[in-house]
Amino acid sequence: MNQTVKKKKPIKDILIENALIIVILMLIAYIAIKEPAFLSVTTLRNIATQASTKLIMALGVGGLIVLAGTDLSAGRVVGLTAAISVALLQSADAASKYFPNMGENSIIVGLLAAIVVGALIGLINGIGVAKLKLHAFIATLGTQLIAYSLLQAFINNSPHGAQPLSGFTKSYENFVKGSLKLGSIEIPYLIIYAMIASAIMWFVWNKTVLGKNMFAIGGNEEAAAVSGINVDRNIIYIFLISGVMYGIAGFLEAPRLGNANIVTGTNYELDAIAACVIGGVSFLGGVGKISGIILGTLLLQVINYGLIFVGLESYWQLLIKGLLIIVAVALDTRKYLKKK
């Protein structure tokens, strides 16, 4: 009786394919050894909380990378939607109220405004890529500059002069900074929101026609078009969803930080892109998992937090992050070339 013998991968290949994760885990181990308090429950909860809005962003960026694209505007959209949310949700007695004659609004008003603005910019990006045939890099670079200019104009046009926006309503602050108590355990709401967003995006990616089309287009756009998929429409939908995710992240980010200003969201897109590629979402298109994005976001945040924890300067943190992105993409490309 003949049995097909499955060839085992050489240990060398396994190590190379997982080299990035191994290096990250070694770095985390080094931080934990140097500062044992790094592994405390409080620290780990803080890391997960800080990673929450970045994860929601990365869930939006991930779909665009699956399409073999990217989004450079994500961080600035988060900053713009954060500022708009705060302006609409300041308390009646806020010292620097953006709209002096406006009473206190329901948090739904701020959330919807953030989602609409994010979706609009996502729609513009999608039309630019799908209809105008612009490369995603160029289309989103343009909207990045537009979003940043709108953010500066919005902040500068405050009746109290250019200054950070704060003074949230109690309901808005509690909605973002509150926590769910389960006995002696406290789970911050932000972690719950990130889990809900992850579950929704997992469903979209794996259980809907849009998700299947997304992977088909990312894998081979021409073959997807020949098979009857409306490529342009699906690309626009994915960009639209990404904009919605950025709007939600912006709505949540301002209270987490304590205010919204012209630097809110700066370089956030780099963290989102890095989290995706570390988590195995291929820049070559057609490959990616929500679980990978979650893992990549958490690992990246652990590194960010850990390097601060041990007192490493911010410029070294950027250098390490840049190296991680280069290595991740290089390993991804190596897998592709090997398959060819």
Coordinates of C-alpha atoms in Angstrom, one line a residue:
M1 CA 0.0 0.0 0.0
N2 CA 1.6 3.2 -1.2
Q3 CA 1.5 6.2 1.0
T4 CA 2.5 9.7 0.0
V5 CA 5.3 10.8 2.2
K6 CA 5.0 14.4 3.1
K7 CA 8.4 16.2 2.9
K8 CA 9.3 18.0 6.1
K9 CA 10.5 21.5 5.7
P10 CA 14.2 21.9 6.4
I11 CA 14.8 23.6 9.8
K12 CA 16.7 26.3 8.0
D13 CA 13.6 27.3 6.0
I14 CA 11.4 27.2 9.1
L15 CA 13.8 29.5 11.0
I16 CA 14.1 31.9 8.0
E17 CA 10.3 32.1 7.5
N18 CA 9.7 32.8 11.2
A19 CA 12.9 34.8 11.7
L20 CA 11.0 38.1 12.4
I21 CA 8.7 36.6 15.1
I22 CA 11.8 34.9 16.7
V23 CA 13.7 38.2 16.7
I24 CA 10.7 40.1 18.2
L25 CA 10.2 37.5 20.9
M26 CA 13.9 37.6 21.8
L27 CA 13.7 41.4 22.0
I28 CA 10.7 41.1 24.3
A29 CA 12.5 38.5 26.4
Y30 CA 15.5 40.9 26.7
I31 CA 13.2 43.7 27.9
A32 CA 11.5 41.4 30.4
I33 CA 14.8 40.2 31.8
K34 CA 16.1 43.8 32.1
E35 CA 12.8 45.1 33.6
P36 CA 10.8 42.2 35.3
A37 CA 8.0 44.7 36.0
F38 CA 7.3 44.8 32.3
L39 CA 5.4 41.5 32.5
S40 CA 3.0 42.8 35.2
V41 CA -0.7 42.5 34.6
T42 CA -1.0 46.3 34.8
T43 CA 1.6 46.8 32.1
L44 CA 0.2 44.2 29.8
R45 CA -3.3 45.7 30.2
N46 CA -1.8 49.2 29.3
I47 CA -0.1 47.7 26.2
A48 CA -3.4 46.1 25.0
T49 CA -5.3 49.3 25.7
Q50 CA -2.8 51.4 23.7
A51 CA -2.8 48.9 20.9
S52 CA -6.6 49.0 20.6
T53 CA -7.0 52.1 18.3
K54 CA -3.9 51.0 16.3
L55 CA -5.5 47.6 15.8
I56 CA -8.7 49.2 14.5
M57 CA -6.6 51.3 12.1
A58 CA -4.6 48.2 11.0
L59 CA -7.8 46.3 10.3
G60 CA -8.6 49.0 7.7
V61 CA -5.1 49.1 6.2
G62 CA -4.9 45.3 6.1
G63 CA -7.6 45.0 3.5
L64 CA -5.8 47.5 1.2
I65 CA -2.5 45.6 1.6
V66 CA -4.4 42.4 0.6
L67 CA -5.4 44.3 -2.6
A68 CA -1.6 44.8 -3.1
G69 CA -2.0 48.5 -2.2
T70 CA -1.5 50.6 0.9
D71 CA -2.7 53.8 2.6
L72 CA -0.5 56.7 3.6
S73 CA -3.5 58.9 4.6
A74 CA -4.7 56.7 7.5
G75 CA -2.9 58.6 10.3
R76 CA -3.9 62.0 9.2
V77 CA -7.5 60.8 8.8
V78 CA -7.4 59.6 12.4
G79 CA -6.1 63.1 13.5
L80 CA -8.8 64.9 11.5
T81 CA -11.7 62.7 12.8
A82 CA -10.4 62.9 16.3
A83 CA -10.4 66.8 16.2
I84 CA -14.0 66.8 14.7
S85 CA -15.2 64.3 17.3
V86 CA -13.8 66.4 20.2
A87 CA -15.2 69.7 18.8
L88 CA -18.7 68.2 18.7
L89 CA -18.4 66.4 22.1
Q90 CA -17.0 69.1 24.3
S91 CA -18.7 69.7 27.6
A92 CA -20.9 72.8 28.1
D93 CA -18.4 74.3 30.5
A94 CA -15.2 73.5 28.5
A95 CA -12.8 76.4 28.7
S96 CA -11.9 76.4 25.0
K97 CA -15.2 75.3 23.4
Y98 CA -14.9 75.1 19.6
F99 CA -18.6 75.8 19.1
P100 CA -19.5 78.2 21.9
N101 CA -23.2 78.2 21.3
M102 CA -23.6 74.5 20.9
G103 CA -24.9 72.4 23.8
E104 CA -23.7 69.0 24.8
N105 CA -24.3 66.4 22.0
S106 CA -24.9 62.7 22.2
I107 CA -21.8 60.6 21.6
I108 CA -23.6 59.2 18.5
V109 CA -23.2 62.7 16.9
G110 CA -19.4 62.7 17.2
L111 CA -19.1 59.0 16.2
L112 CA -21.3 59.5 13.1
A113 CA -19.4 62.6 12.1
A114 CA -16.0 60.8 12.4
I115 CA -17.3 57.8 10.4
V116 CA -18.8 60.0 7.6
V117 CA -15.5 62.0 7.3
G118 CA -13.4 58.9 7.3
A119 CA -15.7 57.1 4.8
L120 CA -15.6 60.2 2.5
I121 CA -11.8 60.2 2.4
G122 CA -11.8 56.4 1.9
L123 CA -14.2 56.8 -1.0
I124 CA -12.0 59.5 -2.6
N125 CA -9.0 57.1 -2.2
G126 CA -11.0 54.2 -3.7
I127 CA -12.2 56.2 -6.7
G128 CA -8.7 57.5 -7.3
V129 CA -7.3 53.9 -7.4
A130 CA -10.2 52.1 -9.1
K131 CA -11.5 54.7 -11.6
L132 CA -8.5 57.0 -12.2
K133 CA -6.1 54.1 -12.0
L134 CA -3.8 55.9 -9.7
H135 CA -1.3 53.8 -7.7
A136 CA -2.6 53.6 -4.1
F137 CA 0.7 55.1 -2.9
I138 CA 0.1 58.3 -4.9
A139 CA -3.7 58.5 -4.3
T140 CA -3.3 58.2 -0.5
L141 CA -0.2 60.5 -0.4
G142 CA -2.5 63.2 -1.9
T143 CA -5.3 62.6 0.5
Q144 CA -2.8 62.5 3.4
L145 CA -1.7 66.1 2.6
I146 CA -5.3 67.1 2.1
A147 CA -6.4 65.6 5.4
Y148 CA -3.5 67.2 7.2
S149 CA -4.2 70.6 5.8
L150 CA -7.9 70.3 6.8
L151 CA -6.8 69.3 10.3
Q152 CA -4.5 72.3 10.6
A153 CA -7.2 74.6 9.3
F154 CA -9.8 73.1 11.7
I155 CA -7.6 73.6 14.7
N156 CA -6.4 77.1 13.6
N157 CA -10.0 78.3 13.1
S158 CA -11.0 77.7 16.8
P159 CA -12.5 80.9 18.2
H160 CA -10.0 80.6 21.0
G161 CA -7.0 80.4 18.7
A162 CA -4.9 77.4 17.7
Q163 CA -4.7 75.1 20.6
P164 CA -5.4 71.4 21.5
L165 CA -9.0 70.5 21.7
S166 CA -10.1 68.9 25.0
G167 CA -12.9 69.2 27.6
F168 CA -14.8 66.1 26.7
T169 CA -18.4 65.4 27.9
K170 CA -18.5 62.9 30.7
S171 CA -20.4 60.4 28.5
Y172 CA -17.7 60.6 25.8
E173 CA -14.8 60.2 28.2
N174 CA -16.5 57.3 30.0
F175 CA -17.3 55.6 26.7
V176 CA -13.7 55.6 25.8
K177 CA -11.8 55.4 29.1
G178 CA -14.2 53.3 31.1
S179 CA -13.8 49.6 31.8
L180 CA -15.9 46.6 32.4
K181 CA -15.4 45.0 35.8
L182 CA -15.7 41.2 36.1
G183 CA -15.0 40.5 39.7
S184 CA -11.4 41.6 40.4
I185 CA -10.6 41.9 36.7
E186 CA -11.0 45.2 34.8
I187 CA -11.2 45.1 31.0
P188 CA -10.9 48.6 29.4
Y189 CA -13.7 49.4 27.0
L190 CA -11.1 50.1 24.3
I191 CA -10.0 46.5 24.3
I192 CA -13.6 45.4 24.0
Y193 CA -14.2 47.7 21.0
A194 CA -11.0 46.4 19.3
M195 CA -12.2 42.8 19.8
I196 CA -15.6 43.7 18.3
A197 CA -14.0 45.4 15.3
S198 CA -11.7 42.4 14.8
A199 CA -14.7 40.0 14.9
I200 CA -16.6 42.1 12.4
M201 CA -13.7 42.4 10.0
W202 CA -13.0 38.6 10.4
F203 CA -16.6 38.0 9.2
V204 CA -16.2 40.4 6.3
W205 CA -12.9 38.9 5.2
N206 CA -13.9 35.2 5.6
K207 CA -17.7 34.9 5.3
T208 CA -18.8 37.5 2.7
V209 CA -18.6 37.8 -1.1
L210 CA -16.7 41.1 -0.7
G211 CA -14.0 39.3 1.4
K212 CA -13.6 36.6 -1.2
N213 CA -13.5 39.1 -4.0
M214 CA -10.9 41.1 -2.1
F215 CA -8.5 38.1 -1.9
A216 CA -9.2 37.2 -5.5
I217 CA -8.4 40.8 -6.7
G218 CA -5.3 40.9 -4.6
G219 CA -4.1 37.6 -5.9
N220 CA -4.6 38.3 -9.6
E221 CA -6.7 41.3 -10.6
E222 CA -6.9 40.3 -14.3
A223 CA -8.1 36.8 -13.4
A224 CA -10.7 38.3 -11.0
A225 CA -12.0 40.5 -13.7
V226 CA -12.3 37.7 -16.2
S227 CA -14.2 35.6 -13.6
G228 CA -16.9 38.2 -13.5
I229 CA -15.9 40.2 -10.4
N230 CA -16.5 43.9 -10.6
V231 CA -13.0 44.9 -9.7
D232 CA -13.5 48.7 -9.5
R233 CA -16.6 48.5 -7.3
N234 CA -15.0 46.0 -4.8
I235 CA -11.8 48.2 -4.6
I236 CA -14.0 51.2 -3.7
Y237 CA -15.9 49.2 -1.1
I238 CA -12.6 48.1 0.6
F239 CA -11.3 51.7 0.7
L240 CA -14.6 52.9 2.0
I241 CA -14.5 50.3 4.8
S242 CA -10.9 51.4 5.6
G243 CA -12.0 55.0 6.0
V244 CA -14.8 54.0 8.3
M245 CA -12.2 52.1 10.5
Y246 CA -10.0 55.2 10.6
G247 CA -13.0 57.4 11.6
I248 CA -13.8 55.0 14.5
A249 CA -10.1 55.0 15.6
G250 CA -10.0 58.8 15.5
F251 CA -13.2 59.0 17.6
L252 CA -11.6 56.7 20.2
E253 CA -8.1 58.2 20.1
A254 CA -8.7 61.7 21.4
P255 CA -10.0 60.8 24.8
R256 CA -7.4 58.1 25.1
L257 CA -4.7 60.7 24.6
G258 CA -6.4 63.5 26.5
N259 CA -6.9 65.9 23.5
A260 CA -6.8 66.3 19.8
N261 CA -4.2 68.5 18.1
I262 CA -2.3 69.0 14.8
V263 CA 0.1 66.1 15.6
T264 CA -2.6 63.6 16.5
G265 CA -2.3 60.6 14.2
T266 CA 1.3 61.4 13.0
N267 CA 3.0 58.3 11.6
Y268 CA 0.1 56.1 12.8
E269 CA -0.1 54.7 9.3
L270 CA 3.4 53.4 9.6
D271 CA 2.5 51.5 12.8
A272 CA -0.6 50.1 11.0
I273 CA 1.4 49.0 7.9
A274 CA 4.2 47.5 10.1
A275 CA 1.6 45.6 12.2
C276 CA 0.1 44.1 9.0
V277 CA 3.3 43.0 7.4
I278 CA 4.7 41.6 10.7
G279 CA 1.4 39.7 11.0
G280 CA 1.9 38.1 7.6
V281 CA -0.3 40.3 5.3
S282 CA 1.5 40.1 2.0
F283 CA 2.4 43.3 0.1
L284 CA 2.3 41.2 -3.0
G285 CA -1.4 40.8 -2.5
G286 CA -4.0 38.1 -1.9
V287 CA -2.7 36.9 1.5
G288 CA -3.6 37.9 5.0
K289 CA -5.4 36.9 8.2
I290 CA -7.2 39.0 10.8
S291 CA -5.4 36.9 13.5
G292 CA -2.1 37.9 12.0
I293 CA -3.0 41.6 12.1
I294 CA -4.0 41.2 15.8
L295 CA -0.7 39.5 16.6
G296 CA 1.4 42.0 14.6
T297 CA -0.3 44.9 16.3
L298 CA 0.2 43.5 19.8
L299 CA 3.9 42.5 19.1
L300 CA 4.6 46.0 17.7
Q301 CA 3.0 47.7 20.7
V302 CA 4.9 45.5 23.1
I303 CA 8.1 46.5 21.4
N304 CA 7.1 50.2 21.4
Y305 CA 6.1 50.1 25.1
G306 CA 9.0 47.9 26.1
L307 CA 11.7 50.2 24.5
I308 CA 10.2 53.2 26.3
F309 CA 10.1 51.0 29.5
V310 CA 13.9 50.4 29.3
G311 CA 14.6 54.1 28.5
L312 CA 15.6 53.8 24.8
E313 CA 15.4 57.1 22.9
S314 CA 12.6 57.6 20.4
Y315 CA 14.9 57.8 17.4
W316 CA 16.2 54.3 18.1
Q317 CA 12.6 53.1 18.4
L318 CA 12.0 54.5 14.8
L319 CA 15.1 52.8 13.6
I320 CA 14.0 49.4 15.0
K321 CA 10.5 49.8 13.6
G322 CA 12.0 50.6 10.1
L323 CA 14.2 47.5 10.2
L324 CA 11.2 45.3 11.2
I325 CA 9.3 46.6 8.2
I326 CA 12.2 46.0 5.8
V327 CA 12.8 42.5 7.2
A328 CA 9.1 41.6 7.1
V329 CA 8.7 42.6 3.4
A330 CA 12.1 40.9 2.5
L331 CA 10.9 37.6 4.0
D332 CA 7.5 38.0 2.3
T333 CA 9.2 38.5 -1.1
R334 CA 11.5 35.6 -0.4
K335 CA 8.5 33.3 0.0
Y336 CA 7.0 34.5 -3.2
L337 CA 10.2 34.0 -5.2
K338 CA 10.6 30.6 -3.8
K339 CA 7.1 29.6 -4.9
K340 CA 7.9 30.8 -8.4

